[in-house]
GROMACS .gro file of C-alpha atoms in nm:
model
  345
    1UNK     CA    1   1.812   1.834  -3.651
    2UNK     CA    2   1.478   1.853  -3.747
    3UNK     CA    3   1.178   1.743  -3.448
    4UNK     CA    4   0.947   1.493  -3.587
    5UNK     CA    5   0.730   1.481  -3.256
    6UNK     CA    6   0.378   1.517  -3.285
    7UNK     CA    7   0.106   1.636  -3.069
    8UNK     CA    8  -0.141   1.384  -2.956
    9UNK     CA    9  -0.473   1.432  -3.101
   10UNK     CA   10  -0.741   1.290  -2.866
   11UNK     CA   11  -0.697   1.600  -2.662
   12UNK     CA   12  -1.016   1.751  -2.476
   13UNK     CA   13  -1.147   2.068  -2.612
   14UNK     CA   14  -1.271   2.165  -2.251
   15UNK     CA   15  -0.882   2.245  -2.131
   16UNK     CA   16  -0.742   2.506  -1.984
   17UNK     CA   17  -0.400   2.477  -2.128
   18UNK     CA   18  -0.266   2.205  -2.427
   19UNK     CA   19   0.037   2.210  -2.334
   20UNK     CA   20   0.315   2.224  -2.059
   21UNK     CA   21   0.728   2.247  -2.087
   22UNK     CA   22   0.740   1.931  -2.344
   23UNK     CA   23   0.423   1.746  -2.214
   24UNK     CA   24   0.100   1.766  -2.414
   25UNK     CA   25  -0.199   1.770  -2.150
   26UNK     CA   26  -0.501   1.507  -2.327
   27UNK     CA   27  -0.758   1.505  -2.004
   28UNK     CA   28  -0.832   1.575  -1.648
   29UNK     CA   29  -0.795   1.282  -1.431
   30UNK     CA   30  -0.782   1.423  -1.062
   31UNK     CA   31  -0.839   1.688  -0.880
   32UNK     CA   32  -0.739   1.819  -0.488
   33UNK     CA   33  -0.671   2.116  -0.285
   34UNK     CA   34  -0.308   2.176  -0.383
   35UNK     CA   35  -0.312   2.042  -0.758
   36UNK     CA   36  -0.508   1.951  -1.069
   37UNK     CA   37  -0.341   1.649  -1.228
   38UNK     CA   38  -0.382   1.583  -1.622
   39UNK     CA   39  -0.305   1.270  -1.808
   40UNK     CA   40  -0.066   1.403  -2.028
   41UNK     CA   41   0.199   1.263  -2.321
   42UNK     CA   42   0.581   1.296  -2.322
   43UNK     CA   43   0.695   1.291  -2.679
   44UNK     CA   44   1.046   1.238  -2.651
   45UNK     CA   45   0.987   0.910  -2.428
   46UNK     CA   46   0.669   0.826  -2.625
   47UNK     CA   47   0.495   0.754  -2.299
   48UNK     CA   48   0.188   0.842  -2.082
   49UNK     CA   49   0.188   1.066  -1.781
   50UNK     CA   50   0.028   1.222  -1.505
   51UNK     CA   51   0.086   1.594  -1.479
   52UNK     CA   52   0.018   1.781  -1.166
   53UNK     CA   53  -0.016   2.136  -1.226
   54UNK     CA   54  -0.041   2.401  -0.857
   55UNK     CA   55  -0.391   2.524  -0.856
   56UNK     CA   56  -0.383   2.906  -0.840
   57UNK     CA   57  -0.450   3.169  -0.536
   58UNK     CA   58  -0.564   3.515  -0.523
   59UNK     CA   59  -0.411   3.521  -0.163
   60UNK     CA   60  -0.053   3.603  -0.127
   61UNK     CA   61   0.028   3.408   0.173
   62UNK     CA   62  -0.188   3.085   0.061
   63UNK     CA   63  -0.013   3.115  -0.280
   64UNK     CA   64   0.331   3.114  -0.138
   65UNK     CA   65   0.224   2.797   0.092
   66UNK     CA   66   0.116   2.599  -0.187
   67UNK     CA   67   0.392   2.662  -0.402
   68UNK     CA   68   0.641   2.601  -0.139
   69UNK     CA   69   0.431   2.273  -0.042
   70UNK     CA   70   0.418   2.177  -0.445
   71UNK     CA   71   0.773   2.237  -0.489
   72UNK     CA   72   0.867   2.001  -0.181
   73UNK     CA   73   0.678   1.720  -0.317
   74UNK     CA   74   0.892   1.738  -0.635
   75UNK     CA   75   1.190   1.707  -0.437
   76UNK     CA   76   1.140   1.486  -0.158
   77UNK     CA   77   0.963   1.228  -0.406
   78UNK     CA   78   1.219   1.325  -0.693
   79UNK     CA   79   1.576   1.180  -0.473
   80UNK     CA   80   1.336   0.857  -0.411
   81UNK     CA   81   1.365   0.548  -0.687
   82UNK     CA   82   1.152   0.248  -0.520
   83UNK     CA   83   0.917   0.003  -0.718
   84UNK     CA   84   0.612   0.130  -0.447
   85UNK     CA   85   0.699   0.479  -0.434
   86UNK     CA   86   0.535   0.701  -0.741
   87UNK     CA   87   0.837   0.810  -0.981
   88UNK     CA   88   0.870   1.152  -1.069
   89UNK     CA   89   0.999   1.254  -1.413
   90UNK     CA   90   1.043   1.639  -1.388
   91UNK     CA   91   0.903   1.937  -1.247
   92UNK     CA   92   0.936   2.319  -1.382
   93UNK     CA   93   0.747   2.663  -1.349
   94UNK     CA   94   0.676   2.803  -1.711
   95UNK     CA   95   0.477   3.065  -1.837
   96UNK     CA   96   0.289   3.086  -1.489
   97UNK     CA   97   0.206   2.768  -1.477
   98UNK     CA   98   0.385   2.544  -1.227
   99UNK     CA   99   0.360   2.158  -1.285
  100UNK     CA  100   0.494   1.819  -1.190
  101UNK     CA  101   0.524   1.538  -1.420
  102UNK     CA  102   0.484   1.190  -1.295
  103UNK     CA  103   0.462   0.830  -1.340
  104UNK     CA  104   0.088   0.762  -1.446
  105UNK     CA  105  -0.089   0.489  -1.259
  106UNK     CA  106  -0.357   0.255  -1.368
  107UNK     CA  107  -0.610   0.173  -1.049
  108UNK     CA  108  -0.750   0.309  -0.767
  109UNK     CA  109  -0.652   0.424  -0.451
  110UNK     CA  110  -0.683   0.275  -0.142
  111UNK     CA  111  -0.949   0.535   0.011
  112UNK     CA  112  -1.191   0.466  -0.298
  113UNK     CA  113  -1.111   0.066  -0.267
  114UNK     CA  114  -1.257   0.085   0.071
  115UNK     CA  115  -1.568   0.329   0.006
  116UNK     CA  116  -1.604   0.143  -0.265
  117UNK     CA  117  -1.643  -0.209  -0.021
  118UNK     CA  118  -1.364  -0.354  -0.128
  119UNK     CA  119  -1.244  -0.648   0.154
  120UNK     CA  120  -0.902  -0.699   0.175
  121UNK     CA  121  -0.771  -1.059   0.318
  122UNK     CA  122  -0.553  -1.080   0.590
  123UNK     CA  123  -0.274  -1.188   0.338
  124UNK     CA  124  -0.348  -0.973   0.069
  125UNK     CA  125  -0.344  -0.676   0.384
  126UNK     CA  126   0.040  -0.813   0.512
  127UNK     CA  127   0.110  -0.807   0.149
  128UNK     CA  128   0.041  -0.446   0.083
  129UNK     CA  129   0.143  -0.294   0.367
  130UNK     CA  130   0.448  -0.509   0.436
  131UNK     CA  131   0.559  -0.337   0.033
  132UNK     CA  132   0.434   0.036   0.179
  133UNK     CA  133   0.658   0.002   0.480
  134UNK     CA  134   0.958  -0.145   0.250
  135UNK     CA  135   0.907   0.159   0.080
  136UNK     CA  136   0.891   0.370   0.366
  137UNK     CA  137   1.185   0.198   0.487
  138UNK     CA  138   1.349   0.319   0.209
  139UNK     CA  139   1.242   0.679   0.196
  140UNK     CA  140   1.390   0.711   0.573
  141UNK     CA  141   1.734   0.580   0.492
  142UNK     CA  142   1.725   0.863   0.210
  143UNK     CA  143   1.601   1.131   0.549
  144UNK     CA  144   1.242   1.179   0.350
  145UNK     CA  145   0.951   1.153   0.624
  146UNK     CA  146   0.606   1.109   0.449
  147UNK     CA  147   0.436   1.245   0.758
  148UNK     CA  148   0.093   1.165   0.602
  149UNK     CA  149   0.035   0.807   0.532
  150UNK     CA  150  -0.323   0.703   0.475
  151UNK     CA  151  -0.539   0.502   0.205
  152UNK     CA  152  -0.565   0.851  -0.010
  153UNK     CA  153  -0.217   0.850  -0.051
  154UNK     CA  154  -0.169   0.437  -0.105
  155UNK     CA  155  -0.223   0.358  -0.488
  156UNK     CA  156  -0.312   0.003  -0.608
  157UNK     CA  157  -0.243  -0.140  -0.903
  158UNK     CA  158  -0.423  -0.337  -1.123
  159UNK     CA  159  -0.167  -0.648  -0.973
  160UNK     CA  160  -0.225  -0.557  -0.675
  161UNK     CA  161   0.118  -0.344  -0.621
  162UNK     CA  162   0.104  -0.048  -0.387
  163UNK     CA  163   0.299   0.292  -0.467
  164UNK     CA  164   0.340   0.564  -0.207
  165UNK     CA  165   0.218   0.904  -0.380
  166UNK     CA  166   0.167   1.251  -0.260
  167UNK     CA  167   0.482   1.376  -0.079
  168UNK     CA  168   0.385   1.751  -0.052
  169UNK     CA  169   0.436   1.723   0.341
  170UNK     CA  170   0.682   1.529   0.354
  171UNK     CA  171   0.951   1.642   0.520
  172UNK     CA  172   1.316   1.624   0.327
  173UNK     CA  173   1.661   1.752   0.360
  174UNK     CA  174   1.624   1.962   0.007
  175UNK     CA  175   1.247   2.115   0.117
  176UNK     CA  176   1.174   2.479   0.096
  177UNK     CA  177   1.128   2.636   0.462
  178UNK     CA  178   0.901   2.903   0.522
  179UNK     CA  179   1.121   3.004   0.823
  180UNK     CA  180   0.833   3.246   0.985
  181UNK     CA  181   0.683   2.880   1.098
  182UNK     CA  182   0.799   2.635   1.397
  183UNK     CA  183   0.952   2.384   1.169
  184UNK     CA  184   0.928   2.109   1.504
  185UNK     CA  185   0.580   2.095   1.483
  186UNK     CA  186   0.338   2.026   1.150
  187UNK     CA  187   0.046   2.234   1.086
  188UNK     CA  188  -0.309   2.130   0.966
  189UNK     CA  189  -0.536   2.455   0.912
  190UNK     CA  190  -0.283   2.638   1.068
  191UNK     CA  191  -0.247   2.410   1.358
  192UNK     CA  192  -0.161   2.064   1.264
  193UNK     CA  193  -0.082   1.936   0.923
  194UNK     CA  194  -0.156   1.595   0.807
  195UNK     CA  195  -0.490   1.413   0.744
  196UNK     CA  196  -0.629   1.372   1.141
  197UNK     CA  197  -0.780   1.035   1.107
  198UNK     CA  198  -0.453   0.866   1.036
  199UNK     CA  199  -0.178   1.138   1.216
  200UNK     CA  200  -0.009   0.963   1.488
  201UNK     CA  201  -0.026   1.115   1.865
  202UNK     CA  202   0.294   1.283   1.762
  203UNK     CA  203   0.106   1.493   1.536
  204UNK     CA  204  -0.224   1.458   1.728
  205UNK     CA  205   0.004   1.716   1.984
  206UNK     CA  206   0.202   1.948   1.736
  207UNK     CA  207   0.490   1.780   1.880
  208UNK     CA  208   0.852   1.714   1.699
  209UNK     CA  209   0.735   1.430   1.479
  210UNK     CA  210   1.036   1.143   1.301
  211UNK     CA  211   1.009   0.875   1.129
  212UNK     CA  212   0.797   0.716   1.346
  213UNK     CA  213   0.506   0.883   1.276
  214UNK     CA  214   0.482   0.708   0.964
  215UNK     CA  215   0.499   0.353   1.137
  216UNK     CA  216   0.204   0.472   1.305
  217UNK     CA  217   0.026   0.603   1.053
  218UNK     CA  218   0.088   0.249   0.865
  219UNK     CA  219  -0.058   0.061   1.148
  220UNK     CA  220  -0.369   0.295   1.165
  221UNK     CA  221  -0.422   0.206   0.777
  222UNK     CA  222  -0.349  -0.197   0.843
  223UNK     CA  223  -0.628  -0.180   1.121
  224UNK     CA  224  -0.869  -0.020   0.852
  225UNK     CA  225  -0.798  -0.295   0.597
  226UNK     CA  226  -0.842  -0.567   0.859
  227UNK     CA  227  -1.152  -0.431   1.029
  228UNK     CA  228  -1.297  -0.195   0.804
  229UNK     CA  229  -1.320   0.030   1.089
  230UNK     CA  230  -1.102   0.340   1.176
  231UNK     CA  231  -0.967   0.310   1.486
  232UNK     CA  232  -1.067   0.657   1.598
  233UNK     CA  233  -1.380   0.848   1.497
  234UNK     CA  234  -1.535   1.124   1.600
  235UNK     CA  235  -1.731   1.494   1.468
  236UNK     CA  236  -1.518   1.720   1.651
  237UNK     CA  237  -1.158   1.778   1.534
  238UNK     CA  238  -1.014   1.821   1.870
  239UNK     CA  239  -1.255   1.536   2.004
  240UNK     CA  240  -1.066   1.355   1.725
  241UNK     CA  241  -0.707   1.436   1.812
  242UNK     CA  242  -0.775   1.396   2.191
  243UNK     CA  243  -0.858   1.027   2.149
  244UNK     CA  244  -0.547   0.940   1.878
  245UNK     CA  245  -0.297   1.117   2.139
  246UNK     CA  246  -0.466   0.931   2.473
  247UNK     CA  247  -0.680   0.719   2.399
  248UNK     CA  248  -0.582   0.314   2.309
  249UNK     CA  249  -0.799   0.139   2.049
  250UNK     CA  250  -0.965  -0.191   2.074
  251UNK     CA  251  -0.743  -0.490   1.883
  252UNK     CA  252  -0.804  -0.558   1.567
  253UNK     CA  253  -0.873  -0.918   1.688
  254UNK     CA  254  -1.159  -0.802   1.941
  255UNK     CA  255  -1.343  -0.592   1.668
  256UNK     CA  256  -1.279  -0.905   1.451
  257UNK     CA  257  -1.210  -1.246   1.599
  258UNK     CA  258  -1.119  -1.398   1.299
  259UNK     CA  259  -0.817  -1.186   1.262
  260UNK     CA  260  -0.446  -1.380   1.395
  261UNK     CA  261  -0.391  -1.229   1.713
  262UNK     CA  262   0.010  -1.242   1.551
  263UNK     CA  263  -0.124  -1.017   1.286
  264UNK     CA  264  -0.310  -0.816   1.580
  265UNK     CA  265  -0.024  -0.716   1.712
  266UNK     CA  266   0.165  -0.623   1.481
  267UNK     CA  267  -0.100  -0.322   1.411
  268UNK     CA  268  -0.040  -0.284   1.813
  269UNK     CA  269   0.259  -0.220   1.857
  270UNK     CA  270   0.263  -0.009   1.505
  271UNK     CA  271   0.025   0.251   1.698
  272UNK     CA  272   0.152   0.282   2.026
  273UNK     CA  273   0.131   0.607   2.166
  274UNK     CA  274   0.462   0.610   2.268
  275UNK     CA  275   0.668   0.644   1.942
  276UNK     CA  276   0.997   0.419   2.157
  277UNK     CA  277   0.744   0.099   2.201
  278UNK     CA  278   0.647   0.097   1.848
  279UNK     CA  279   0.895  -0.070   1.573
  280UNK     CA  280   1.163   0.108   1.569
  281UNK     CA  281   1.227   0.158   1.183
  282UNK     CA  282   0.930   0.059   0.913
  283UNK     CA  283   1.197  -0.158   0.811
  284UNK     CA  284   1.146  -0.342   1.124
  285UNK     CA  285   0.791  -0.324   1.106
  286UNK     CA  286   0.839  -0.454   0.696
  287UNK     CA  287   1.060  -0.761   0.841
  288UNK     CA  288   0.773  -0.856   1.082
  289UNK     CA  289   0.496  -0.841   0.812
  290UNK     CA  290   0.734  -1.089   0.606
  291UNK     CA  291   0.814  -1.330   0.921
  292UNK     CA  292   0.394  -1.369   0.920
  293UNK     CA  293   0.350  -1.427   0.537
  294UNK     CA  294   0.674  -1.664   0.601
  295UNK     CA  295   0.433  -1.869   0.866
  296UNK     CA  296   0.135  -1.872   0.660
  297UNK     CA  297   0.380  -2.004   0.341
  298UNK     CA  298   0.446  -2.318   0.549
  299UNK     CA  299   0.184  -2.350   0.711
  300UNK     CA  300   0.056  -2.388   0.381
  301UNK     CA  301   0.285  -2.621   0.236
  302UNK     CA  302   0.254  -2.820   0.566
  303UNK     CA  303  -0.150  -2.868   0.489
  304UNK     CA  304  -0.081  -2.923   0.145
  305UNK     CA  305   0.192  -3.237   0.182
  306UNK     CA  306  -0.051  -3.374   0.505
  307UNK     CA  307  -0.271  -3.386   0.265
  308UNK     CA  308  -0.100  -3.554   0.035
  309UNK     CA  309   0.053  -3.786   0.256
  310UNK     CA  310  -0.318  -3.888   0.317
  311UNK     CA  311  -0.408  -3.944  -0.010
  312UNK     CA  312  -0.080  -4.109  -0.041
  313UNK     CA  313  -0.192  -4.375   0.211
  314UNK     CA  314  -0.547  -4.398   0.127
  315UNK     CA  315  -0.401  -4.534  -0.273
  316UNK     CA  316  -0.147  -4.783  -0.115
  317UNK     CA  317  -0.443  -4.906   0.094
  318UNK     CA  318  -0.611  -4.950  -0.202
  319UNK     CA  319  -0.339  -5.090  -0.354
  320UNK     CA  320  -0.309  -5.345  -0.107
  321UNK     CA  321  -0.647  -5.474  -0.081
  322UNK     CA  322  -0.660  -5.493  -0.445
  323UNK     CA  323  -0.348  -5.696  -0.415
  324UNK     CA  324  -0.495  -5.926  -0.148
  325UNK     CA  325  -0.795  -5.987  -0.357
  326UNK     CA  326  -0.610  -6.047  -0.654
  327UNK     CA  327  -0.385  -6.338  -0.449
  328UNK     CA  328  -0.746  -6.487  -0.318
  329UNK     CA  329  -0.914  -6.460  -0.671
  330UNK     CA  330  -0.593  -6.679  -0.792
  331UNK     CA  331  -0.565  -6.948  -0.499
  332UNK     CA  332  -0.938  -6.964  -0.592
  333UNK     CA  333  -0.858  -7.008  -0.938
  334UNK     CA  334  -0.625  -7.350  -0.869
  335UNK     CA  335  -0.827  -7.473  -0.609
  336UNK     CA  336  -1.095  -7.464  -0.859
  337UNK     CA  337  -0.843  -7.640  -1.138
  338UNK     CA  338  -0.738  -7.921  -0.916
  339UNK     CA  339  -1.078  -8.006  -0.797
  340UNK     CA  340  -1.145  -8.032  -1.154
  341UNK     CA  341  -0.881  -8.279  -1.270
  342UNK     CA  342  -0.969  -8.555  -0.946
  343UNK     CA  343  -1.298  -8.557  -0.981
  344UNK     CA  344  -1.268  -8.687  -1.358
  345UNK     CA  345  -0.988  -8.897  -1.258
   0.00000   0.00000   0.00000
């Protein structure tokens, strides 16, 4: 059978490569220290995508990380079909060249949102991260562990959906082991692994992490939508990871009153230190977000009918004293008409 696919032809001139397996490469779109991703075409599907291909490394050691860390992604994301987690389409090593192909998404995510001073409501926060932690709550009943949750790796849509991207930590029954390493603990620069702003204590501690880390991680990214503030800062690395693993933050309420303390502590008990007095699944933590938005829905529709119920009453009042006036206007009327008739009789 003859192919009658055809190569796209608003491809850049400045790339390294045109092509990949079946997927014609038309511009770069992203780049970060694992991966350069491409918007790319599929021309069997006749669809966009987003292709990931493994930067390279003259090192050895670093190259074998990174492809070990590129190929887990594909897999842990890969047994994972949720509307908020990214979809991947295939993933191969050709030529040299190794490459994930991906669902291609239209927005921003949530790290640029926020640089870029985007304010997020209180409902529009329960909204997005009750989805992430649905999605989460998926990904654990399938045994994948993110392990490094944050705004980077939240991705908004133009209608305001959230998808859960970058799984090249995560932590899956199918992932490649380099068995030379403590597989208990996660590494970061040979230490700890995970972004340290938004690692739980857990982490913070090189400690056996589960899926509770993630819960935590979700609450430190709900108390940056709410407040705009991190809830730990500091220069120093270990500074940094002393205060996540012992230190407690301030509410979100007390760095911003006008926050529900309800809402508050949700994001509370999401971060406790302890990962047995935080929820004890996302899914719970998912089920509280949607008993809040539940509340706010009536409380809603309460305000609404009061206020209709008001109006309501202010018309038949009207109503009424029209009516009244209309009675007096017509006992007016025959007063008026029998007056009339005896004073000419």
């Amino acid at each position: 059978m003859q192919n009658n696919f055809t190569a796209p032809t608003n491809v850049s001139a400045t790339l390294p490569i045109k092509r990949v397996g079946r997927f014609y490469l038309t511009e770069k779109i992203g780049e970060g220290t694992n991966g350069t991703v491409y918007l790319g075409h599929d021309p069997v599907i006749d669809r966009d995508v987003a292709i990931k291909i493994l930067n390279t490394s003259n090192n050895a050691a670093d190259k074998k990380q990174r492809e070990q860390q590129f190929i887990n992604e594909a897999r842990a994301a890969g047994r994972l079909s949720h509307p908020n987690i990214i979809t991947i389409y295939d993933a191969s090593s050709e030529g040299g060249t190794t490459f994930i192909a991906m669902e291609f998404l239209q927005g921003k995510d949530l790290r640029a949102l926020l640089a870029d001073g985007k304010s997020f409501d209180i409902i529009e926060t329960a909204k997005v991260i009750h989805k992430v932690a649905d999605a989460l709550a998926y990904a654990h009943a399938n045994a994948v562990i993110h392990r490094d949750i944050k705004p980077g790796n939240i991705f908004i849509l133009p209608n305001q959906q959230p998808k859960v991207v970058d799984f090249g930590i995560a932590r899956a029954p199918n992932r490649l082991l380099d068995e030379s390493r403590n597989q208990g603990a996660t590494l970061f620069n040979n230490n700890i692994l995970g972004t340290p702003n938004y690692m739980s204590p857990e982490q913070a501690t090189g400690k056996q992490v589960s899926a509770l880390t993630d819960v935590y991680s979700l609450g430190v990214v709900m108390y940056e939508m709410l407040t705009r503030h991190k809830p730990f800062q500091a220069q120093d690395i270990d500074k940094l990871l002393g205060l996540i693993a012992h230190k407690t933050p301030k509410s979100p309420s007390e760095v911003n009153p006008s926050i529900p303390d309800s809402l508050a502590k949700i994001v509370n008990k999401a971060m406790q230190k302890n990962p047995e007095d935080r929820y004890q699944s996302a899914g719970e933590m998912a089920s509280a977000l949607e008993r809040f938005l539940e509340r706010d829905k009536k409380l809603k529709r309460k305000r609404g009918h009061t206020s209709s119920s008001a109006h309501a009453g202010s018309m038949t009042n009207t109503e009424n004293s029209n009516s009244w006036l209309s009675w007096v206007a017509v006992v007016f009327a025959v007063v008026a008409v029998i007056a009339y008739i005896f004073r000419f009789h």
